[in-house]
Amino acid sequence: MTNPLYPIPVGPTNAELVTSFISRCKQAGLDFCPSDPTQFSPFSLFFYHIPRTGGLRFHQPVHHCILSLSQNRETISRLASQGLEPSTVLIQGNQDHNLDAAKNWRDVIFLSGRQSYWGCHNNLGQAPSAPPLETATFVRSPEARLKSAIQYLLRIFNNDIKRVEGAIADRHAYADNPLTRIFSGNLDPRIRVEGKHAQQAAEAVLQIDRVVHQENYSPARALQQEFISRNRLPNIICPSVLNSSRGNLSTQMPSALLEYAMASGCNSLDIEAYGLIAKSKPIPAEPATYSINSLHPLTYIFVSGTGSQGEASVSPDCKVVSTLDLLLGSVKLPDISHQPTPELSA
């Protein structure tokens, strides 16, 4: 007989059990993102992904959690029978999708992309969605973001500095002012962004509902928790860092390479745009927090590998399991010891 699914209280009775489980996750290099289904108040979300800001760690586990759940009608029926049905289990779009077609989509719940703000934002407003649609993006210190981008290029080009210099000269999408490009609508790498585009980008970012400063992961994680909680999605376990910019680099990033990128203008307009954004939406003095009263009875385990181009890929080990079985240790945590322990996330 199938066990009933009920939220697991996070009160004094289970506090030690939950705390011990979270500690085990950390020791295994995993992050446990809890979902509190009692916070049910559904909303759809579109996430604008600026490369090298930690966005992959935010949207990939959520995306695949929804996708996995949507393919298991029996689990959805069980959740519904206990009053825990997700607000919707349909997902449309990912970072490679043509988001300009958004107005033709149905039942939008979660979208993410590196598409132009101006190319799809109006269409998103026309997209039918059962829950209200909100927008979000992460912004990061331009210098930290550019360093991460160069480290990423070094990794995918096997530490070949000449090839990285060529990618910078060719205005690689990760290096050449991506914040300005995405939010000014000038995505064509053959066209150099100009001073006016920084102002346009800042004005567009300030129209976004959730602008998260990615100086640490706490605010991003709080948004992830809020989204899965309010939509009654399972808790999520994933590696602490996805898509490392360090990977298997054997040397430190040459300072001359960063200087070359800066001299090439790879950062100049993003610095201007970021400064304008920070004036209106300053970095919070304290990391964001999100309290929970209970845990979702199911947990999605997301295990990622590294693809040929350094992008995170999904392991066949990803699965939805009983949260109580995880807490009690009858379901083991995934072993990610074969993966590198990186310093920065995508």
mmCIF file of C-alpha atoms in Angstrom:
data_model
loop_
_atom_site.group_PDB
_atom_site.id
_atom_site.type_symbol
_atom_site.label_atom_id
_atom_site.label_comp_id
_atom_site.label_asym_id
_atom_site.label_seq_id
_atom_site.Cartn_x
_atom_site.Cartn_y
_atom_site.Cartn_z
ATOM 1 C CA MET A 1 0.000 0.000 0.000
ATOM 2 C CA THR A 2 1.310 3.439 -0.923
ATOM 3 C CA ASN A 3 2.130 5.666 2.019
ATOM 4 C CA PRO A 4 0.077 8.880 2.195
ATOM 5 C CA LEU A 5 1.867 12.137 1.446
ATOM 6 C CA TYR A 6 1.704 14.816 4.135
ATOM 7 C CA PRO A 7 3.912 17.861 4.824
ATOM 8 C CA ILE A 8 6.608 17.118 7.391
ATOM 9 C CA PRO A 9 6.590 19.633 10.302
ATOM 10 C CA VAL A 10 9.876 21.444 10.924
ATOM 11 C CA GLY A 11 9.118 22.103 14.577
ATOM 12 C CA PRO A 12 10.784 20.954 17.813
ATOM 13 C CA THR A 13 9.799 17.328 17.175
ATOM 14 C CA ASN A 14 11.773 17.008 13.922
ATOM 15 C CA ALA A 15 14.269 19.846 14.343
ATOM 16 C CA GLU A 16 17.224 17.602 15.172
ATOM 17 C CA LEU A 17 16.382 15.186 12.346
ATOM 18 C CA VAL A 18 16.183 17.979 9.765
ATOM 19 C CA THR A 19 19.325 19.738 11.052
ATOM 20 C CA SER A 20 21.282 16.481 10.913
ATOM 21 C CA PHE A 21 20.078 15.824 7.369
ATOM 22 C CA ILE A 22 21.101 19.296 6.160
ATOM 23 C CA SER A 23 24.529 18.747 7.744
ATOM 24 C CA ARG A 24 24.877 15.434 5.869
ATOM 25 C CA CYS A 25 24.014 17.199 2.619
ATOM 26 C CA LYS A 26 26.691 19.841 3.180
ATOM 27 C CA GLN A 27 29.297 17.198 3.984
ATOM 28 C CA ALA A 28 28.430 15.452 0.713
ATOM 29 C CA GLY A 29 28.825 18.683 -1.290
ATOM 30 C CA LEU A 30 25.064 19.017 -1.775
ATOM 31 C CA ASP A 31 22.594 21.813 -1.181
ATOM 32 C CA PHE A 32 19.123 21.095 0.219
ATOM 33 C CA CYS A 33 16.531 23.646 -0.896
ATOM 34 C CA PRO A 34 13.375 23.097 1.194
ATOM 35 C CA SER A 35 9.847 23.616 -0.062
ATOM 36 C CA ASP A 36 7.079 24.548 2.361
ATOM 37 C CA PRO A 37 3.757 23.615 0.690
ATOM 38 C CA THR A 38 1.798 25.496 3.381
ATOM 39 C CA GLN A 39 3.039 28.713 1.716
ATOM 40 C CA PHE A 40 0.925 27.917 -1.371
ATOM 41 C CA SER A 41 0.312 31.126 -3.356
ATOM 42 C CA PRO A 42 1.207 30.273 -6.954
ATOM 43 C CA PHE A 43 3.059 32.469 -9.385
ATOM 44 C CA SER A 44 4.769 31.886 -12.725
ATOM 45 C CA LEU A 45 8.319 33.077 -13.242
ATOM 46 C CA PHE A 46 10.451 34.119 -16.183
ATOM 47 C CA PHE A 47 14.169 34.250 -15.409
ATOM 48 C CA TYR A 48 16.533 36.332 -17.550
ATOM 49 C CA HIS A 49 19.887 34.546 -17.319
ATOM 50 C CA ILE A 50 22.968 36.768 -17.539
ATOM 51 C CA PRO A 51 25.913 34.364 -18.035
ATOM 52 C CA ARG A 52 28.298 33.794 -15.113
ATOM 53 C CA THR A 53 25.990 35.126 -12.394
ATOM 54 C CA GLY A 54 24.964 31.831 -10.794
ATOM 55 C CA GLY A 55 21.782 31.541 -12.826
ATOM 56 C CA LEU A 56 22.362 27.934 -13.861
ATOM 57 C CA ARG A 57 22.289 26.785 -10.261
ATOM 58 C CA PHE A 58 19.000 28.614 -9.828
ATOM 59 C CA HIS A 59 17.010 27.579 -12.872
ATOM 60 C CA GLN A 60 18.305 24.156 -13.941
ATOM 61 C CA PRO A 61 17.225 22.217 -10.812
ATOM 62 C CA VAL A 62 13.822 23.948 -10.815
ATOM 63 C CA HIS A 63 13.327 23.366 -14.535
ATOM 64 C CA HIS A 64 14.112 19.654 -14.311
ATOM 65 C CA CYS A 65 12.142 19.204 -11.094
ATOM 66 C CA ILE A 66 9.018 20.470 -12.860
ATOM 67 C CA LEU A 67 9.802 18.395 -15.949
ATOM 68 C CA SER A 68 10.309 15.220 -13.903
ATOM 69 C CA LEU A 69 7.115 15.757 -11.944
ATOM 70 C CA SER A 70 5.084 16.477 -15.077
ATOM 71 C CA GLN A 71 6.022 13.048 -16.448
ATOM 72 C CA ASN A 72 4.704 11.205 -13.377
ATOM 73 C CA ARG A 73 0.920 11.409 -13.409
ATOM 74 C CA GLU A 74 0.590 8.823 -10.616
ATOM 75 C CA THR A 75 2.612 11.003 -8.232
ATOM 76 C CA ILE A 76 0.581 14.058 -9.172
ATOM 77 C CA SER A 77 -2.648 12.149 -8.431
ATOM 78 C CA ARG A 78 -1.307 11.098 -5.038
ATOM 79 C CA LEU A 79 -0.377 14.679 -4.199
ATOM 80 C CA ALA A 80 -3.792 15.908 -5.334
ATOM 81 C CA SER A 81 -5.561 13.340 -3.152
ATOM 82 C CA GLN A 82 -3.831 14.852 -0.091
ATOM 83 C CA GLY A 83 -4.514 18.449 -1.126
ATOM 84 C CA LEU A 84 -0.903 18.984 -2.269
ATOM 85 C CA GLU A 85 -1.303 19.178 -6.048
ATOM 86 C CA PRO A 86 1.263 21.547 -7.615
ATOM 87 C CA SER A 87 -0.198 24.751 -9.032
ATOM 88 C CA THR A 88 0.759 23.435 -12.468
ATOM 89 C CA VAL A 89 3.140 20.810 -13.755
ATOM 90 C CA LEU A 90 3.523 22.166 -17.255
ATOM 91 C CA ILE A 91 6.767 23.829 -18.295
ATOM 92 C CA GLN A 92 7.534 25.664 -21.492
ATOM 93 C CA GLY A 93 10.867 26.921 -22.701
ATOM 94 C CA ASN A 94 14.492 26.839 -21.607
ATOM 95 C CA GLN A 95 17.606 28.860 -22.310
ATOM 96 C CA ASP A 96 17.767 27.666 -25.933
ATOM 97 C CA HIS A 97 14.099 28.193 -26.769
ATOM 98 C CA ASN A 98 12.835 30.912 -29.082
ATOM 99 C CA LEU A 99 11.202 33.074 -26.452
ATOM 100 C CA ASP A 100 9.737 35.403 -29.061
ATOM 101 C CA ALA A 101 7.009 32.761 -29.449
ATOM 102 C CA ALA A 102 6.004 33.106 -25.791
ATOM 103 C CA LYS A 103 2.650 34.698 -26.592
ATOM 104 C CA ASN A 104 1.568 31.408 -28.173
ATOM 105 C CA TRP A 105 2.403 29.277 -25.146
ATOM 106 C CA ARG A 106 -0.144 27.955 -22.688
ATOM 107 C CA ASP A 107 -0.010 27.383 -18.950
ATOM 108 C CA VAL A 108 3.312 29.118 -18.444
ATOM 109 C CA ILE A 109 4.843 28.320 -15.049
ATOM 110 C CA PHE A 110 8.610 28.636 -15.420
ATOM 111 C CA LEU A 111 10.754 30.079 -18.194
ATOM 112 C CA SER A 112 14.428 30.895 -18.427
ATOM 113 C CA GLY A 113 16.574 32.278 -21.194
ATOM 114 C CA ARG A 114 19.469 34.369 -22.390
ATOM 115 C CA GLN A 115 17.255 36.045 -24.939
ATOM 116 C CA SER A 116 16.898 39.772 -25.456
ATOM 117 C CA TYR A 117 14.687 41.549 -22.921
ATOM 118 C CA TRP A 118 13.207 43.759 -25.615
ATOM 119 C CA GLY A 119 12.732 40.777 -27.934
ATOM 120 C CA CYS A 120 10.449 38.817 -25.624
ATOM 121 C CA HIS A 121 9.231 40.922 -22.691
ATOM 122 C CA ASN A 122 6.140 42.258 -24.448
ATOM 123 C CA ASN A 123 5.263 38.760 -25.639
ATOM 124 C CA LEU A 124 5.622 37.404 -22.116
ATOM 125 C CA GLY A 125 2.997 39.893 -21.010
ATOM 126 C CA GLN A 126 0.619 38.348 -23.535
ATOM 127 C CA ALA A 127 1.386 34.739 -22.565
ATOM 128 C CA PRO A 128 -1.581 33.071 -20.868
ATOM 129 C CA SER A 129 -0.632 31.696 -17.466
ATOM 130 C CA ALA A 130 -2.848 30.405 -14.699
ATOM 131 C CA PRO A 131 -0.682 31.934 -11.932
ATOM 132 C CA PRO A 132 0.428 35.578 -12.308
ATOM 133 C CA LEU A 133 3.685 35.966 -14.247
ATOM 134 C CA GLU A 134 6.679 37.625 -12.575
ATOM 135 C CA THR A 135 10.196 38.280 -13.877
ATOM 136 C CA ALA A 136 13.592 37.881 -12.233
ATOM 137 C CA THR A 137 17.285 38.248 -12.983
ATOM 138 C CA PHE A 138 20.591 38.022 -11.128
ATOM 139 C CA VAL A 139 23.176 40.781 -11.390
ATOM 140 C CA ARG A 140 26.767 40.390 -10.242
ATOM 141 C CA SER A 141 29.739 42.691 -9.739
ATOM 142 C CA PRO A 142 31.036 43.210 -13.326
ATOM 143 C CA GLU A 143 34.636 42.462 -12.351
ATOM 144 C CA ALA A 144 33.729 39.209 -10.579
ATOM 145 C CA ARG A 145 31.483 38.221 -13.485
ATOM 146 C CA LEU A 146 34.202 38.927 -16.078
ATOM 147 C CA LYS A 147 36.810 36.956 -14.112
ATOM 148 C CA SER A 148 34.384 34.029 -14.002
ATOM 149 C CA ALA A 149 33.781 34.331 -17.751
ATOM 150 C CA ILE A 150 37.501 34.259 -18.532
ATOM 151 C CA GLN A 151 38.021 31.256 -16.260
ATOM 152 C CA TYR A 152 35.164 29.533 -18.065
ATOM 153 C CA LEU A 153 36.724 30.263 -21.473
ATOM 154 C CA LEU A 154 40.086 28.981 -20.253
ATOM 155 C CA ARG A 155 38.422 25.756 -19.230
ATOM 156 C CA ILE A 156 36.567 25.076 -22.465
ATOM 157 C CA PHE A 157 39.684 26.007 -24.498
ATOM 158 C CA ASN A 158 41.981 23.822 -22.337
ATOM 159 C CA ASN A 159 44.028 26.747 -20.986
ATOM 160 C CA ASP A 160 44.902 27.918 -24.517
ATOM 161 C CA ILE A 161 45.387 31.641 -23.885
ATOM 162 C CA LYS A 162 45.557 32.503 -27.589
ATOM 163 C CA ARG A 163 42.141 30.928 -28.214
ATOM 164 C CA VAL A 164 40.685 32.793 -25.235
ATOM 165 C CA GLU A 165 42.121 36.063 -26.564
ATOM 166 C CA GLY A 166 40.494 35.254 -29.905
ATOM 167 C CA ALA A 167 37.138 34.628 -28.223
ATOM 168 C CA ILE A 168 37.407 37.969 -26.426
ATOM 169 C CA ALA A 169 38.301 39.737 -29.680
ATOM 170 C CA ASP A 170 35.309 38.065 -31.352
ATOM 171 C CA ARG A 171 33.030 39.399 -28.577
ATOM 172 C CA HIS A 172 32.139 36.039 -27.053
ATOM 173 C CA ALA A 173 28.642 36.196 -25.537
ATOM 174 C CA TYR A 174 29.941 35.417 -22.031
ATOM 175 C CA ALA A 175 32.661 38.076 -22.106
ATOM 176 C CA ASP A 176 31.398 41.124 -23.978
ATOM 177 C CA ASN A 177 29.062 43.122 -21.696
ATOM 178 C CA PRO A 178 26.286 40.485 -21.511
ATOM 179 C CA LEU A 179 24.173 42.459 -19.022
ATOM 180 C CA THR A 180 24.131 45.394 -21.451
ATOM 181 C CA ARG A 181 23.589 43.176 -24.490
ATOM 182 C CA ILE A 182 20.669 41.191 -23.068
ATOM 183 C CA PHE A 183 18.803 44.124 -21.588
ATOM 184 C CA SER A 184 19.414 46.606 -24.419
ATOM 185 C CA GLY A 185 18.361 44.037 -27.031
ATOM 186 C CA ASN A 186 21.673 44.191 -28.923
ATOM 187 C CA LEU A 187 22.569 40.484 -29.022
ATOM 188 C CA ASP A 188 24.388 40.456 -32.373
ATOM 189 C CA PRO A 189 28.120 39.958 -31.565
ATOM 190 C CA ARG A 190 29.043 41.590 -34.878
ATOM 191 C CA ILE A 191 27.658 44.877 -33.602
ATOM 192 C CA ARG A 192 29.539 46.596 -30.781
ATOM 193 C CA VAL A 193 27.411 47.913 -27.959
ATOM 194 C CA GLU A 194 27.620 51.650 -27.343
ATOM 195 C CA GLY A 195 27.288 54.037 -24.428
ATOM 196 C CA LYS A 196 23.559 54.539 -24.919
ATOM 197 C CA HIS A 197 22.990 50.798 -24.499
ATOM 198 C CA ALA A 198 24.162 50.838 -20.864
ATOM 199 C CA GLN A 199 21.430 53.316 -19.951
ATOM 200 C CA GLN A 200 18.839 51.308 -21.886
ATOM 201 C CA ALA A 201 19.930 48.114 -20.123
ATOM 202 C CA ALA A 202 19.714 49.678 -16.671
ATOM 203 C CA GLU A 203 16.229 51.034 -17.387
ATOM 204 C CA ALA A 204 15.090 47.579 -18.530
ATOM 205 C CA VAL A 205 16.539 45.796 -15.490
ATOM 206 C CA LEU A 206 14.707 48.219 -13.208
ATOM 207 C CA GLN A 207 11.437 46.985 -14.751
ATOM 208 C CA ILE A 208 12.177 43.431 -13.570
ATOM 209 C CA ASP A 209 10.133 42.283 -10.555
ATOM 210 C CA ARG A 210 12.985 40.483 -8.770
ATOM 211 C CA VAL A 211 16.509 41.868 -9.197
ATOM 212 C CA VAL A 212 18.866 39.719 -7.116
ATOM 213 C CA HIS A 213 22.423 40.882 -6.397
ATOM 214 C CA GLN A 214 24.585 37.796 -6.650
ATOM 215 C CA GLU A 215 27.333 38.755 -4.209
ATOM 216 C CA ASN A 216 26.501 35.573 -2.331
ATOM 217 C CA TYR A 217 23.949 32.888 -3.075
ATOM 218 C CA SER A 218 21.558 33.531 -0.172
ATOM 219 C CA PRO A 219 19.144 35.911 -2.002
ATOM 220 C CA ALA A 220 19.047 33.619 -5.052
ATOM 221 C CA ARG A 221 18.386 30.605 -2.882
ATOM 222 C CA ALA A 222 15.592 32.469 -1.082
ATOM 223 C CA LEU A 223 13.889 33.096 -4.438
ATOM 224 C CA GLN A 224 14.321 29.439 -5.388
ATOM 225 C CA GLN A 225 12.754 28.375 -2.093
ATOM 226 C CA GLU A 226 9.892 30.821 -2.481
ATOM 227 C CA PHE A 227 9.096 29.634 -5.998
ATOM 228 C CA ILE A 228 9.012 25.918 -5.219
ATOM 229 C CA SER A 229 7.127 26.512 -1.944
ATOM 230 C CA ARG A 230 4.420 28.723 -3.382
ATOM 231 C CA ASN A 231 3.867 26.316 -6.281
ATOM 232 C CA ARG A 232 3.900 23.192 -4.068
ATOM 233 C CA LEU A 233 6.879 21.695 -5.862
ATOM 234 C CA PRO A 234 9.115 19.131 -4.102
ATOM 235 C CA ASN A 235 12.201 20.024 -2.096
ATOM 236 C CA ILE A 236 15.332 20.018 -4.242
ATOM 237 C CA ILE A 237 18.761 18.512 -3.627
ATOM 238 C CA CYS A 238 21.516 19.509 -6.037
ATOM 239 C CA PRO A 239 25.314 19.904 -6.050
ATOM 240 C CA SER A 240 26.430 22.987 -4.129
ATOM 241 C CA VAL A 241 27.912 24.441 -7.334
ATOM 242 C CA LEU A 242 26.912 23.853 -10.953
ATOM 243 C CA ASN A 243 28.943 24.647 -14.073
ATOM 244 C CA SER A 244 32.185 25.617 -12.354
ATOM 245 C CA SER A 245 34.246 28.322 -13.963
ATOM 246 C CA ARG A 246 37.364 26.737 -12.445
ATOM 247 C CA GLY A 247 36.885 23.126 -13.474
ATOM 248 C CA ASN A 248 40.240 21.371 -13.939
ATOM 249 C CA LEU A 249 42.349 24.485 -14.417
ATOM 250 C CA SER A 250 45.896 23.797 -13.314
ATOM 251 C CA THR A 251 46.974 27.426 -13.076
ATOM 252 C CA GLN A 252 45.597 30.721 -11.874
ATOM 253 C CA MET A 253 44.009 32.994 -14.456
ATOM 254 C CA PRO A 254 46.780 35.138 -16.014
ATOM 255 C CA SER A 255 46.291 38.749 -14.923
ATOM 256 C CA ALA A 256 47.300 39.878 -18.415
ATOM 257 C CA LEU A 257 44.249 38.108 -19.816
ATOM 258 C CA LEU A 258 41.907 40.046 -17.539
ATOM 259 C CA GLU A 259 43.708 43.269 -18.443
ATOM 260 C CA TYR A 260 43.328 42.438 -22.139
ATOM 261 C CA ALA A 261 39.612 41.832 -21.715
ATOM 262 C CA MET A 262 39.176 45.086 -19.826
ATOM 263 C CA ALA A 263 41.168 47.002 -22.452
ATOM 264 C CA SER A 264 38.961 45.439 -25.140
ATOM 265 C CA GLY A 265 35.896 47.003 -23.494
ATOM 266 C CA CYS A 266 34.422 43.697 -22.316
ATOM 267 C CA ASN A 267 33.386 45.246 -19.028
ATOM 268 C CA SER A 268 33.028 48.971 -19.560
ATOM 269 C CA LEU A 269 29.316 49.215 -20.300
ATOM 270 C CA ASP A 270 28.340 46.567 -17.762
ATOM 271 C CA ILE A 271 30.149 48.608 -15.095
ATOM 272 C CA GLU A 272 28.085 51.649 -16.080
ATOM 273 C CA ALA A 273 24.802 49.704 -16.211
ATOM 274 C CA TYR A 274 25.494 47.913 -12.922
ATOM 275 C CA GLY A 275 26.267 51.238 -11.226
ATOM 276 C CA LEU A 276 22.926 52.674 -12.354
ATOM 277 C CA ILE A 277 21.089 49.550 -11.180
ATOM 278 C CA ALA A 278 22.800 49.554 -7.769
ATOM 279 C CA LYS A 279 21.719 53.141 -7.155
ATOM 280 C CA SER A 280 18.036 52.239 -7.462
ATOM 281 C CA LYS A 281 18.267 48.650 -6.176
ATOM 282 C CA PRO A 282 21.217 48.583 -3.750
ATOM 283 C CA ILE A 283 22.771 45.360 -2.489
ATOM 284 C CA PRO A 284 20.921 44.332 0.700
ATOM 285 C CA ALA A 285 22.885 44.818 3.918
ATOM 286 C CA GLU A 286 21.937 41.326 5.074
ATOM 287 C CA PRO A 287 21.545 38.117 3.028
ATOM 288 C CA ALA A 288 17.970 37.206 2.206
ATOM 289 C CA THR A 289 16.316 34.557 4.350
ATOM 290 C CA TYR A 290 13.218 32.454 3.892
ATOM 291 C CA SER A 291 11.700 30.638 6.853
ATOM 292 C CA ILE A 292 9.705 27.411 6.544
ATOM 293 C CA ASN A 293 7.169 25.669 8.758
ATOM 294 C CA SER A 294 7.115 22.304 7.026
ATOM 295 C CA LEU A 295 8.828 20.244 4.333
ATOM 296 C CA HIS A 296 7.242 18.930 1.165
ATOM 297 C CA PRO A 297 6.794 15.139 1.470
ATOM 298 C CA LEU A 298 8.722 14.607 -1.789
ATOM 299 C CA THR A 299 12.253 15.657 -2.730
ATOM 300 C CA TYR A 300 13.722 15.957 -6.215
ATOM 301 C CA ILE A 301 17.370 14.874 -6.466
ATOM 302 C CA PHE A 302 19.141 16.745 -9.255
ATOM 303 C CA VAL A 303 22.572 15.442 -10.180
ATOM 304 C CA SER A 304 24.520 17.228 -12.881
ATOM 305 C CA GLY A 305 27.578 16.377 -14.885
ATOM 306 C CA THR A 306 29.629 18.494 -17.246
ATOM 307 C CA GLY A 307 28.971 18.465 -20.976
ATOM 308 C CA SER A 308 31.478 18.819 -23.791
ATOM 309 C CA GLN A 309 31.256 22.604 -23.771
ATOM 310 C CA GLY A 310 31.422 22.894 -19.994
ATOM 311 C CA GLU A 311 27.685 23.281 -19.516
ATOM 312 C CA ALA A 312 25.893 21.320 -16.812
ATOM 313 C CA SER A 313 24.069 18.264 -18.103
ATOM 314 C CA VAL A 314 21.444 16.154 -16.366
ATOM 315 C CA SER A 315 22.342 12.756 -14.950
ATOM 316 C CA PRO A 316 19.936 9.814 -15.351
ATOM 317 C CA ASP A 317 20.160 9.498 -11.547
ATOM 318 C CA CYS A 318 17.780 12.445 -11.107
ATOM 319 C CA LYS A 319 14.628 11.258 -9.339
ATOM 320 C CA VAL A 320 11.783 12.136 -6.976
ATOM 321 C CA VAL A 321 11.974 10.349 -3.615
ATOM 322 C CA SER A 322 10.274 10.394 -0.216
ATOM 323 C CA THR A 323 11.564 13.204 1.996
ATOM 324 C CA LEU A 324 10.978 11.142 5.119
ATOM 325 C CA ASP A 325 13.052 8.281 3.686
ATOM 326 C CA LEU A 326 15.869 10.772 3.056
ATOM 327 C CA LEU A 327 15.656 12.179 6.584
ATOM 328 C CA LEU A 328 15.736 8.685 8.088
ATOM 329 C CA GLY A 329 18.587 7.555 5.839
ATOM 330 C CA SER A 330 16.722 4.745 4.071
ATOM 331 C CA VAL A 331 17.337 6.600 0.774
ATOM 332 C CA LYS A 332 20.999 7.469 0.317
ATOM 333 C CA LEU A 333 22.277 10.821 -0.851
ATOM 334 C CA PRO A 334 23.831 10.853 -4.345
ATOM 335 C CA ASP A 335 27.605 10.457 -4.596
ATOM 336 C CA ILE A 336 29.122 13.394 -6.467
ATOM 337 C CA SER A 337 32.685 12.745 -5.308
ATOM 338 C CA HIS A 338 33.746 12.174 -8.924
ATOM 339 C CA GLN A 339 32.866 15.777 -9.757
ATOM 340 C CA PRO A 340 35.361 18.640 -9.268
ATOM 341 C CA THR A 341 34.966 20.929 -6.262
ATOM 342 C CA PRO A 342 34.812 24.350 -7.929
ATOM 343 C CA GLU A 343 35.075 27.871 -6.543
ATOM 344 C CA LEU A 344 32.505 29.779 -8.586
ATOM 345 C CA SER A 345 29.118 28.983 -10.085
ATOM 346 C CA ALA A 346 27.779 29.832 -13.510
#
